[in-house]
Amino acid sequence: MGLLQEFKYLRGALRTLRKTTPIAKNPKRVFPWVIEELAKRYGDKEALISDRERFTYRELDERANQYARWARAQGVGKGDVVCLLMLNRPEYMIAWLGILRAGGLVALLNTNLTGTPLAHSISIVSPKHVIVDSRLMRSFESAKAQLTVQPKIWAHGEGGGEYERLEPAIAAMDKASIPQADRPDLDINDRALFIYTSGTTGLPKAANINHYRLMLITHGFAGAMATTASDRMYDTLPMYHSNGGLIATGATLLSGGTVIIREKFSAREFWDDCVKWKCTLFIYIGELCRYLVTAPPSEGEKKHTIRLCCGNGIRPDVWGPFKERFRIPVILEFYGATEGNVASFNFDGTPGAIGRLPKYLAHRFPTRIVKFDVEKEEPVRDAQGRCIVCDVGEAGEAIGQIINDASKPANRFEGYADTEATKKKVLRDVFEQGDAWFRTGDLLRQDAKGYFYFVDRIGDTFRWKGENVSTNEVAEAFTVFPGIDEATVYGVPVKGYDGKAGMIALVAQHGVDFSALRSHVSKSLPEYARPIFVRLRRELDVTGTFKQRKVDLVKEGFDPAAIKDELYFYDGAQGAYVPLDKSLYERIQSRAFRL
């Protein structure tokens, strides 16, 4: 590896370590009060702004004090939970900061949820109060009857119907600094937030985020991005997740920068916004980058002043076109789960890599990739019952050692509100009796230089003709084909066959040239990895952070009687994709074809 790449890696790693190492040495210094320090330092400088509201550092601090006093007045003490169902805006962050100052915990509810998933998300954390944006009241009402708890409901904004409005109650509170005697005794081990998994395969899980992890995320990314007081972060991701709610905001504020918050992502207005607000940074999720690459050209994409974008999930087929078209100086890709203890950064910009862990740092960050059986969906164990570390370049599950040592809080796993969900994420007796490791649920591979590459989510990879098929890699092969806007790949069972056959759902606004597609797929993928079934859709179902939901697609399979979309089957005898109708479906089920 080149000296320049090594230098970039070490520089980034050292910056991050300098920011995060002091956290454990100052256990009483927690993020909600760090904001008070920042207010004293930066005063009237803009902190959080949007089209609808603006807060300087001083105003942010004062408003957070009002929320803290409101929470205390409502009986919220240390460990009590308040749920927040609010759309992106500066007040969103201020609300949870203030409630944390009162000692409470805040559950950041997914604003896309309704009905059962929303009711589950609220009930599982047993809140005393729920704050609901009036524009989301219909969503809340769809879940209310299913709640197993009875919190007090507060309406934020006009049109909240029967519920008491929050703003007058907040406005009545004192803005002044809260006396030390009235502050709860908080340290980095206390819980701060619940952040939910996206629920791509089931009901969301509420991940415990303690004050240490909140400090680690905000300070670590401030170091990784080398944020300064002149930086202006464009934040268009949901604030109920860590990328949009903690990384973009906290890492920028810590250095005195300004965060521009947009309510929802818009590919059409993205670059014009970056120019309008004079942004130097933005936060991304991989699919956001794909949407931008496929969007029509705009004037803003030529005039922006972005110096760095940071995020995770940008796919290798998007990386090059994205960087070149939009002239992005630095793409800082990282890997890590909000609640997990496995994390890595791609500091030197190696295309496609999600991070790097060189051998000389492996002892400090105990992460391993272990052999994995995709059919049993569990790690492979040897004759002694121990897991087996993958060879260089071999795909396996990434795991991180759980160490309950006060001097190494980054290696802990705080788990979820649901104890059963927590147990499922812990792998025991991995390399020796009694050890415990956090399961990421991701298949990764690592090359000889220490770079990590994402392969697939566990449960997405399937086995066909004795080979493991990565849905992620198959999708990448299809999305580079002209005319295909989006693709999601999954395995479906076929009567009489072992494993699962490949199926792909495509979005192609102007149709698909199946003859040319067949030729492309034949050159791009081995035979076992080529999807046998194709489903054309107008759009793909995604979560609020653009993660594709496949669960319904898998359930529906390839039965034309249950699917209104156009279906196609790859007929090996003809060497072509042909329409899949009822007659052909029955012939496949009766094994008239050899798949």
PDB file of C-alpha atoms in Angstrom, residues 316-546:
ATOM      1  CA  PRO A 316     -18.905   0.290  -5.564  1.00  0.00           C
ATOM      2  CA  ASP A 317     -20.834   0.854  -8.808  1.00  0.00           C
ATOM      3  CA  VAL A 318     -21.962   4.285  -7.564  1.00  0.00           C
ATOM      4  CA  TRP A 319     -18.727   5.445  -5.926  1.00  0.00           C
ATOM      5  CA  GLY A 320     -16.824   6.430  -9.082  1.00  0.00           C
ATOM      6  CA  PRO A 321     -19.668   8.140 -10.969  1.00  0.00           C
ATOM      7  CA  PHE A 322     -20.727   9.966  -7.798  1.00  0.00           C
ATOM      8  CA  LYS A 323     -17.267  11.304  -6.986  1.00  0.00           C
ATOM      9  CA  GLU A 324     -16.494  12.293 -10.579  1.00  0.00           C
ATOM     10  CA  ARG A 325     -19.815  13.848 -11.603  1.00  0.00           C
ATOM     11  CA  PHE A 326     -20.189  15.958  -8.461  1.00  0.00           C
ATOM     12  CA  ARG A 327     -16.459  16.618  -7.936  1.00  0.00           C
ATOM     13  CA  ILE A 328     -16.470  15.492  -4.305  1.00  0.00           C
ATOM     14  CA  PRO A 329     -12.953  15.980  -2.853  1.00  0.00           C
ATOM     15  CA  VAL A 330     -13.363  13.416  -0.041  1.00  0.00           C
ATOM     16  CA  ILE A 331     -15.828  10.578   0.475  1.00  0.00           C
ATOM     17  CA  LEU A 332     -15.543   9.364   4.072  1.00  0.00           C
ATOM     18  CA  GLU A 333     -17.259   5.986   4.096  1.00  0.00           C
ATOM     19  CA  PHE A 334     -17.626   4.266   7.444  1.00  0.00           C
ATOM     20  CA  TYR A 335     -19.084   1.054   8.811  1.00  0.00           C
ATOM     21  CA  GLY A 336     -20.854   0.522  12.111  1.00  0.00           C
ATOM     22  CA  ALA A 337     -24.161  -0.157  13.802  1.00  0.00           C
ATOM     23  CA  THR A 338     -25.499   2.480  16.206  1.00  0.00           C
ATOM     24  CA  GLU A 339     -25.687  -0.032  19.043  1.00  0.00           C
ATOM     25  CA  GLY A 340     -22.722  -2.217  18.088  1.00  0.00           C
ATOM     26  CA  ASN A 341     -19.041  -2.306  18.978  1.00  0.00           C
ATOM     27  CA  VAL A 342     -17.699  -2.890  15.459  1.00  0.00           C
ATOM     28  CA  ALA A 343     -16.722   0.226  13.530  1.00  0.00           C
ATOM     29  CA  SER A 344     -14.245   1.230  10.841  1.00  0.00           C
ATOM     30  CA  PHE A 345     -13.452   4.229   8.634  1.00  0.00           C
ATOM     31  CA  ASN A 346     -12.183   4.426   5.083  1.00  0.00           C
ATOM     32  CA  PHE A 347      -9.941   7.416   5.707  1.00  0.00           C
ATOM     33  CA  ASP A 348      -7.946   7.247   2.481  1.00  0.00           C
ATOM     34  CA  GLY A 349     -10.888   6.988   0.060  1.00  0.00           C
ATOM     35  CA  THR A 350     -10.177   3.540  -1.391  1.00  0.00           C
ATOM     36  CA  PRO A 351     -13.202   3.030  -3.683  1.00  0.00           C
ATOM     37  CA  GLY A 352     -15.687   0.433  -2.434  1.00  0.00           C
ATOM     38  CA  ALA A 353     -14.049  -0.157   0.954  1.00  0.00           C
ATOM     39  CA  ILE A 354     -16.182   0.417   4.046  1.00  0.00           C
ATOM     40  CA  GLY A 355     -13.185   0.847   6.307  1.00  0.00           C
ATOM     41  CA  ARG A 356      -9.813  -0.527   7.284  1.00  0.00           C
ATOM     42  CA  LEU A 357      -8.284  -2.181  10.321  1.00  0.00           C
ATOM     43  CA  PRO A 358      -4.562  -2.802   9.837  1.00  0.00           C
ATOM     44  CA  LYS A 359      -2.889  -5.625  11.712  1.00  0.00           C
ATOM     45  CA  TYR A 360      -0.970  -3.279  13.994  1.00  0.00           C
ATOM     46  CA  LEU A 361      -4.280  -1.976  15.450  1.00  0.00           C
ATOM     47  CA  ALA A 362      -6.189  -5.257  15.568  1.00  0.00           C
ATOM     48  CA  HIS A 363      -5.342  -5.757  19.272  1.00  0.00           C
ATOM     49  CA  ARG A 364      -6.980  -2.450  20.172  1.00  0.00           C
ATOM     50  CA  PHE A 365     -10.135  -3.092  18.159  1.00  0.00           C
ATOM     51  CA  PRO A 366     -11.041  -6.789  18.561  1.00  0.00           C
ATOM     52  CA  THR A 367     -13.018  -7.377  15.365  1.00  0.00           C
ATOM     53  CA  ARG A 368     -13.043 -10.684  13.493  1.00  0.00           C
ATOM     54  CA  ILE A 369     -14.722 -12.139  10.428  1.00  0.00           C
ATOM     55  CA  VAL A 370     -15.822 -15.729  11.032  1.00  0.00           C
ATOM     56  CA  LYS A 371     -16.945 -18.448   8.639  1.00  0.00           C
ATOM     57  CA  PHE A 372     -20.703 -18.503   8.172  1.00  0.00           C
ATOM     58  CA  ASP A 373     -23.254 -21.065   6.998  1.00  0.00           C
ATOM     59  CA  VAL A 374     -25.843 -19.097   5.003  1.00  0.00           C
ATOM     60  CA  GLU A 375     -28.383 -21.951   5.004  1.00  0.00           C
ATOM     61  CA  LYS A 376     -28.342 -22.442   8.780  1.00  0.00           C
ATOM     62  CA  GLU A 377     -27.785 -18.694   9.277  1.00  0.00           C
ATOM     63  CA  GLU A 378     -25.171 -19.262  11.954  1.00  0.00           C
ATOM     64  CA  PRO A 379     -21.384 -19.233  12.206  1.00  0.00           C
ATOM     65  CA  VAL A 380     -19.503 -22.437  11.391  1.00  0.00           C
ATOM     66  CA  ARG A 381     -17.850 -24.151  14.360  1.00  0.00           C
ATOM     67  CA  ASP A 382     -14.980 -26.606  14.427  1.00  0.00           C
ATOM     68  CA  ALA A 383     -14.789 -29.990  16.179  1.00  0.00           C
ATOM     69  CA  GLN A 384     -14.086 -28.222  19.479  1.00  0.00           C
ATOM     70  CA  GLY A 385     -17.166 -26.017  19.051  1.00  0.00           C
ATOM     71  CA  ARG A 386     -15.192 -22.858  18.326  1.00  0.00           C
ATOM     72  CA  CYS A 387     -15.744 -20.363  15.514  1.00  0.00           C
ATOM     73  CA  ILE A 388     -13.293 -20.234  12.619  1.00  0.00           C
ATOM     74  CA  VAL A 389     -11.700 -17.010  11.394  1.00  0.00           C
ATOM     75  CA  CYS A 390     -12.080 -16.480   7.639  1.00  0.00           C
ATOM     76  CA  ASP A 391      -9.145 -16.498   5.274  1.00  0.00           C
ATOM     77  CA  VAL A 392      -8.092 -13.277   3.550  1.00  0.00           C
ATOM     78  CA  GLY A 393     -10.758 -12.326   1.016  1.00  0.00           C
ATOM     79  CA  GLU A 394     -13.296 -14.867   2.343  1.00  0.00           C
ATOM     80  CA  ALA A 395     -16.767 -13.636   3.257  1.00  0.00           C
ATOM     81  CA  GLY A 396     -18.058 -14.242   6.771  1.00  0.00           C
ATOM     82  CA  GLU A 397     -19.929 -12.559   9.602  1.00  0.00           C
ATOM     83  CA  ALA A 398     -18.218  -9.604  11.258  1.00  0.00           C
ATOM     84  CA  ILE A 399     -18.207  -9.822  15.062  1.00  0.00           C
ATOM     85  CA  GLY A 400     -16.787  -7.619  17.814  1.00  0.00           C
ATOM     86  CA  GLN A 401     -15.633  -8.798  21.225  1.00  0.00           C
ATOM     87  CA  ILE A 402     -17.779  -7.643  24.146  1.00  0.00           C
ATOM     88  CA  ILE A 403     -15.527  -6.565  27.007  1.00  0.00           C
ATOM     89  CA  ASN A 404     -17.234  -5.372  30.193  1.00  0.00           C
ATOM     90  CA  ASP A 405     -14.287  -3.321  31.390  1.00  0.00           C
ATOM     91  CA  ALA A 406     -14.814   0.233  32.671  1.00  0.00           C
ATOM     92  CA  SER A 407     -11.585   1.296  30.965  1.00  0.00           C
ATOM     93  CA  LYS A 408     -12.806  -0.006  27.589  1.00  0.00           C
ATOM     94  CA  PRO A 409     -16.426   1.215  27.253  1.00  0.00           C
ATOM     95  CA  ALA A 410     -16.293   1.156  23.456  1.00  0.00           C
ATOM     96  CA  ASN A 411     -16.212  -2.649  23.568  1.00  0.00           C
ATOM     97  CA  ARG A 412     -19.444  -2.961  25.518  1.00  0.00           C
ATOM     98  CA  PHE A 413     -22.815  -3.867  24.043  1.00  0.00           C
ATOM     99  CA  GLU A 414     -25.748  -2.104  25.680  1.00  0.00           C
ATOM    100  CA  GLY A 415     -28.361  -4.199  23.911  1.00  0.00           C
ATOM    101  CA  TYR A 416     -32.012  -3.408  23.274  1.00  0.00           C
ATOM    102  CA  ALA A 417     -35.132  -2.659  25.287  1.00  0.00           C
ATOM    103  CA  ASP A 418     -36.177  -6.242  24.489  1.00  0.00           C
ATOM    104  CA  THR A 419     -33.946  -8.688  26.385  1.00  0.00           C
ATOM    105  CA  GLU A 420     -34.656 -11.505  23.923  1.00  0.00           C
ATOM    106  CA  ALA A 421     -33.513  -9.314  21.031  1.00  0.00           C
ATOM    107  CA  THR A 422     -30.335  -8.575  22.989  1.00  0.00           C
ATOM    108  CA  LYS A 423     -29.578 -12.272  23.510  1.00  0.00           C
ATOM    109  CA  LYS A 424     -29.851 -12.974  19.774  1.00  0.00           C
ATOM    110  CA  LYS A 425     -27.104 -10.463  19.022  1.00  0.00           C
ATOM    111  CA  VAL A 426     -24.564 -12.042  21.374  1.00  0.00           C
ATOM    112  CA  LEU A 427     -22.419 -14.966  20.220  1.00  0.00           C
ATOM    113  CA  ARG A 428     -20.861 -16.971  23.072  1.00  0.00           C
ATOM    114  CA  ASP A 429     -17.942 -19.378  23.470  1.00  0.00           C
ATOM    115  CA  VAL A 430     -16.529 -18.102  20.190  1.00  0.00           C
ATOM    116  CA  PHE A 431     -12.798 -18.649  20.553  1.00  0.00           C
ATOM    117  CA  GLU A 432     -12.632 -19.709  24.192  1.00  0.00           C
ATOM    118  CA  GLN A 433     -15.041 -20.768  26.909  1.00  0.00           C
ATOM    119  CA  GLY A 434     -17.069 -17.888  28.282  1.00  0.00           C
ATOM    120  CA  ASP A 435     -16.161 -15.170  25.770  1.00  0.00           C
ATOM    121  CA  ALA A 436     -18.905 -13.062  24.170  1.00  0.00           C
ATOM    122  CA  TRP A 437     -19.011 -11.270  20.813  1.00  0.00           C
ATOM    123  CA  PHE A 438     -21.494  -8.868  19.215  1.00  0.00           C
ATOM    124  CA  ARG A 439     -23.027 -10.170  15.992  1.00  0.00           C
ATOM    125  CA  THR A 440     -23.257  -7.457  13.336  1.00  0.00           C
ATOM    126  CA  GLY A 441     -25.562  -9.482  11.097  1.00  0.00           C
ATOM    127  CA  ASP A 442     -23.394  -8.467   8.141  1.00  0.00           C
ATOM    128  CA  LEU A 443     -21.219 -10.526   5.849  1.00  0.00           C
ATOM    129  CA  LEU A 444     -17.912  -8.785   5.164  1.00  0.00           C
ATOM    130  CA  ARG A 445     -14.574  -9.713   3.685  1.00  0.00           C
ATOM    131  CA  GLN A 446     -11.166  -8.271   4.481  1.00  0.00           C
ATOM    132  CA  ASP A 447      -8.208  -8.072   2.115  1.00  0.00           C
ATOM    133  CA  ALA A 448      -4.512  -8.455   2.893  1.00  0.00           C
ATOM    134  CA  LYS A 449      -4.129  -4.703   3.510  1.00  0.00           C
ATOM    135  CA  GLY A 450      -6.860  -4.674   6.120  1.00  0.00           C
ATOM    136  CA  TYR A 451      -9.636  -3.095   4.034  1.00  0.00           C
ATOM    137  CA  PHE A 452     -13.169  -4.271   4.754  1.00  0.00           C
ATOM    138  CA  TYR A 453     -15.724  -4.745   1.984  1.00  0.00           C
ATOM    139  CA  PHE A 454     -19.445  -5.227   2.486  1.00  0.00           C
ATOM    140  CA  VAL A 455     -20.839  -8.425   0.973  1.00  0.00           C
ATOM    141  CA  ASP A 456     -24.436  -8.737   2.183  1.00  0.00           C
ATOM    142  CA  ARG A 457     -26.816  -8.752   5.101  1.00  0.00           C
ATOM    143  CA  ILE A 458     -27.306 -12.111   6.753  1.00  0.00           C
ATOM    144  CA  GLY A 459     -30.639 -13.401   5.568  1.00  0.00           C
ATOM    145  CA  ASP A 460     -30.170 -11.722   2.202  1.00  0.00           C
ATOM    146  CA  THR A 461     -27.407 -14.016   0.995  1.00  0.00           C
ATOM    147  CA  PHE A 462     -28.905 -17.314  -0.160  1.00  0.00           C
ATOM    148  CA  ARG A 463     -27.586 -20.621  -1.457  1.00  0.00           C
ATOM    149  CA  TRP A 464     -28.308 -21.953  -4.964  1.00  0.00           C
ATOM    150  CA  LYS A 465     -26.677 -24.901  -6.741  1.00  0.00           C
ATOM    151  CA  GLY A 466     -24.324 -25.319  -3.808  1.00  0.00           C
ATOM    152  CA  GLU A 467     -23.006 -21.749  -4.037  1.00  0.00           C
ATOM    153  CA  ASN A 468     -23.560 -18.700  -1.853  1.00  0.00           C
ATOM    154  CA  VAL A 469     -25.180 -15.846  -3.765  1.00  0.00           C
ATOM    155  CA  SER A 470     -24.702 -12.279  -2.507  1.00  0.00           C
ATOM    156  CA  THR A 471     -27.811 -10.257  -3.283  1.00  0.00           C
ATOM    157  CA  ASN A 472     -25.787  -7.078  -2.962  1.00  0.00           C
ATOM    158  CA  GLU A 473     -23.262  -8.092  -5.622  1.00  0.00           C
ATOM    159  CA  VAL A 474     -25.984  -9.303  -8.004  1.00  0.00           C
ATOM    160  CA  ALA A 475     -27.859  -6.018  -7.628  1.00  0.00           C
ATOM    161  CA  GLU A 476     -24.690  -4.085  -8.447  1.00  0.00           C
ATOM    162  CA  ALA A 477     -24.305  -6.049 -11.680  1.00  0.00           C
ATOM    163  CA  PHE A 478     -27.826  -5.053 -12.730  1.00  0.00           C
ATOM    164  CA  THR A 479     -27.826  -1.394 -11.717  1.00  0.00           C
ATOM    165  CA  VAL A 480     -24.944  -0.552 -14.059  1.00  0.00           C
ATOM    166  CA  PHE A 481     -27.071  -1.748 -17.008  1.00  0.00           C
ATOM    167  CA  PRO A 482     -28.571   1.174 -18.984  1.00  0.00           C
ATOM    168  CA  GLY A 483     -32.185   1.912 -18.150  1.00  0.00           C
ATOM    169  CA  ILE A 484     -32.311   0.184 -14.759  1.00  0.00           C
ATOM    170  CA  ASP A 485     -32.945   2.715 -12.011  1.00  0.00           C
ATOM    171  CA  GLU A 486     -33.105   0.423  -8.981  1.00  0.00           C
ATOM    172  CA  ALA A 487     -32.811  -3.265  -8.186  1.00  0.00           C
ATOM    173  CA  THR A 488     -33.307  -5.517  -5.198  1.00  0.00           C
ATOM    174  CA  VAL A 489     -32.371  -9.188  -5.173  1.00  0.00           C
ATOM    175  CA  TYR A 490     -33.659 -12.026  -2.997  1.00  0.00           C
ATOM    176  CA  GLY A 491     -33.961 -15.788  -2.952  1.00  0.00           C
ATOM    177  CA  VAL A 492     -37.235 -17.657  -3.395  1.00  0.00           C
ATOM    178  CA  PRO A 493     -37.928 -21.344  -2.710  1.00  0.00           C
ATOM    179  CA  VAL A 494     -38.871 -23.506  -5.715  1.00  0.00           C
ATOM    180  CA  LYS A 495     -40.731 -26.762  -5.173  1.00  0.00           C
ATOM    181  CA  GLY A 496     -38.417 -29.755  -5.490  1.00  0.00           C
ATOM    182  CA  TYR A 497     -35.140 -27.807  -5.347  1.00  0.00           C
ATOM    183  CA  ASP A 498     -32.623 -27.320  -2.569  1.00  0.00           C
ATOM    184  CA  GLY A 499     -31.711 -23.788  -1.594  1.00  0.00           C
ATOM    185  CA  LYS A 500     -33.373 -20.748  -3.135  1.00  0.00           C
ATOM    186  CA  ALA A 501     -33.482 -19.486  -6.710  1.00  0.00           C
ATOM    187  CA  GLY A 502     -32.501 -15.919  -7.471  1.00  0.00           C
ATOM    188  CA  MET A 503     -35.193 -13.343  -8.100  1.00  0.00           C
ATOM    189  CA  ILE A 504     -34.779  -9.645  -8.835  1.00  0.00           C
ATOM    190  CA  ALA A 505     -37.238  -6.761  -8.639  1.00  0.00           C
ATOM    191  CA  LEU A 506     -36.345  -3.974 -11.051  1.00  0.00           C
ATOM    192  CA  VAL A 507     -37.429  -0.383 -11.495  1.00  0.00           C
ATOM    193  CA  ALA A 508     -36.940   0.687 -15.116  1.00  0.00           C
ATOM    194  CA  GLN A 509     -39.036   3.702 -16.044  1.00  0.00           C
ATOM    195  CA  HIS A 510     -38.492   3.272 -19.784  1.00  0.00           C
ATOM    196  CA  GLY A 511     -38.660  -0.509 -20.016  1.00  0.00           C
ATOM    197  CA  VAL A 512     -35.983  -3.183 -20.256  1.00  0.00           C
ATOM    198  CA  ASP A 513     -34.188  -4.567 -23.296  1.00  0.00           C
ATOM    199  CA  PHE A 514     -34.220  -8.170 -22.092  1.00  0.00           C
ATOM    200  CA  SER A 515     -32.057  -9.457 -24.910  1.00  0.00           C
ATOM    201  CA  ALA A 516     -29.258  -7.009 -24.104  1.00  0.00           C
ATOM    202  CA  LEU A 517     -29.796  -7.584 -20.383  1.00  0.00           C
ATOM    203  CA  ARG A 518     -29.335 -11.343 -20.815  1.00  0.00           C
ATOM    204  CA  SER A 519     -26.051 -10.752 -22.623  1.00  0.00           C
ATOM    205  CA  HIS A 520     -24.873  -8.341 -19.922  1.00  0.00           C
ATOM    206  CA  VAL A 521     -25.792 -10.695 -17.083  1.00  0.00           C
ATOM    207  CA  SER A 522     -24.043 -13.613 -18.780  1.00  0.00           C
ATOM    208  CA  LYS A 523     -20.813 -11.630 -18.871  1.00  0.00           C
ATOM    209  CA  SER A 524     -21.156 -10.130 -15.405  1.00  0.00           C
ATOM    210  CA  LEU A 525     -22.264 -13.011 -13.194  1.00  0.00           C
ATOM    211  CA  PRO A 526     -21.562 -16.733 -12.840  1.00  0.00           C
ATOM    212  CA  GLU A 527     -24.466 -18.953 -13.838  1.00  0.00           C
ATOM    213  CA  TYR A 528     -25.551 -19.807 -10.293  1.00  0.00           C
ATOM    214  CA  ALA A 529     -25.820 -16.096  -9.382  1.00  0.00           C
ATOM    215  CA  ARG A 530     -27.975 -15.031 -12.337  1.00  0.00           C
ATOM    216  CA  PRO A 531     -31.578 -14.363 -11.255  1.00  0.00           C
ATOM    217  CA  ILE A 532     -34.041 -16.820 -12.755  1.00  0.00           C
ATOM    218  CA  PHE A 533     -37.078 -14.661 -12.034  1.00  0.00           C
ATOM    219  CA  VAL A 534     -37.534 -10.951 -12.811  1.00  0.00           C
ATOM    220  CA  ARG A 535     -40.255  -8.688 -11.441  1.00  0.00           C
ATOM    221  CA  LEU A 536     -40.807  -5.190 -12.865  1.00  0.00           C
ATOM    222  CA  ARG A 537     -42.037  -2.585 -10.388  1.00  0.00           C
ATOM    223  CA  ARG A 538     -42.835   1.119 -10.481  1.00  0.00           C
ATOM    224  CA  GLU A 539     -40.942   1.637  -7.238  1.00  0.00           C
ATOM    225  CA  LEU A 540     -39.285  -0.348  -4.474  1.00  0.00           C
ATOM    226  CA  ASP A 541     -40.471  -0.329  -0.894  1.00  0.00           C
ATOM    227  CA  VAL A 542     -37.846   1.305   1.323  1.00  0.00           C
ATOM    228  CA  THR A 543     -37.456   2.443   4.925  1.00  0.00           C
ATOM    229  CA  GLY A 544     -36.969   6.056   5.960  1.00  0.00           C
ATOM    230  CA  THR A 545     -33.231   5.627   5.474  1.00  0.00           C
ATOM    231  CA  PHE A 546     -33.662   4.113   2.010  1.00  0.00           C
TER     232      PHE A 546
END
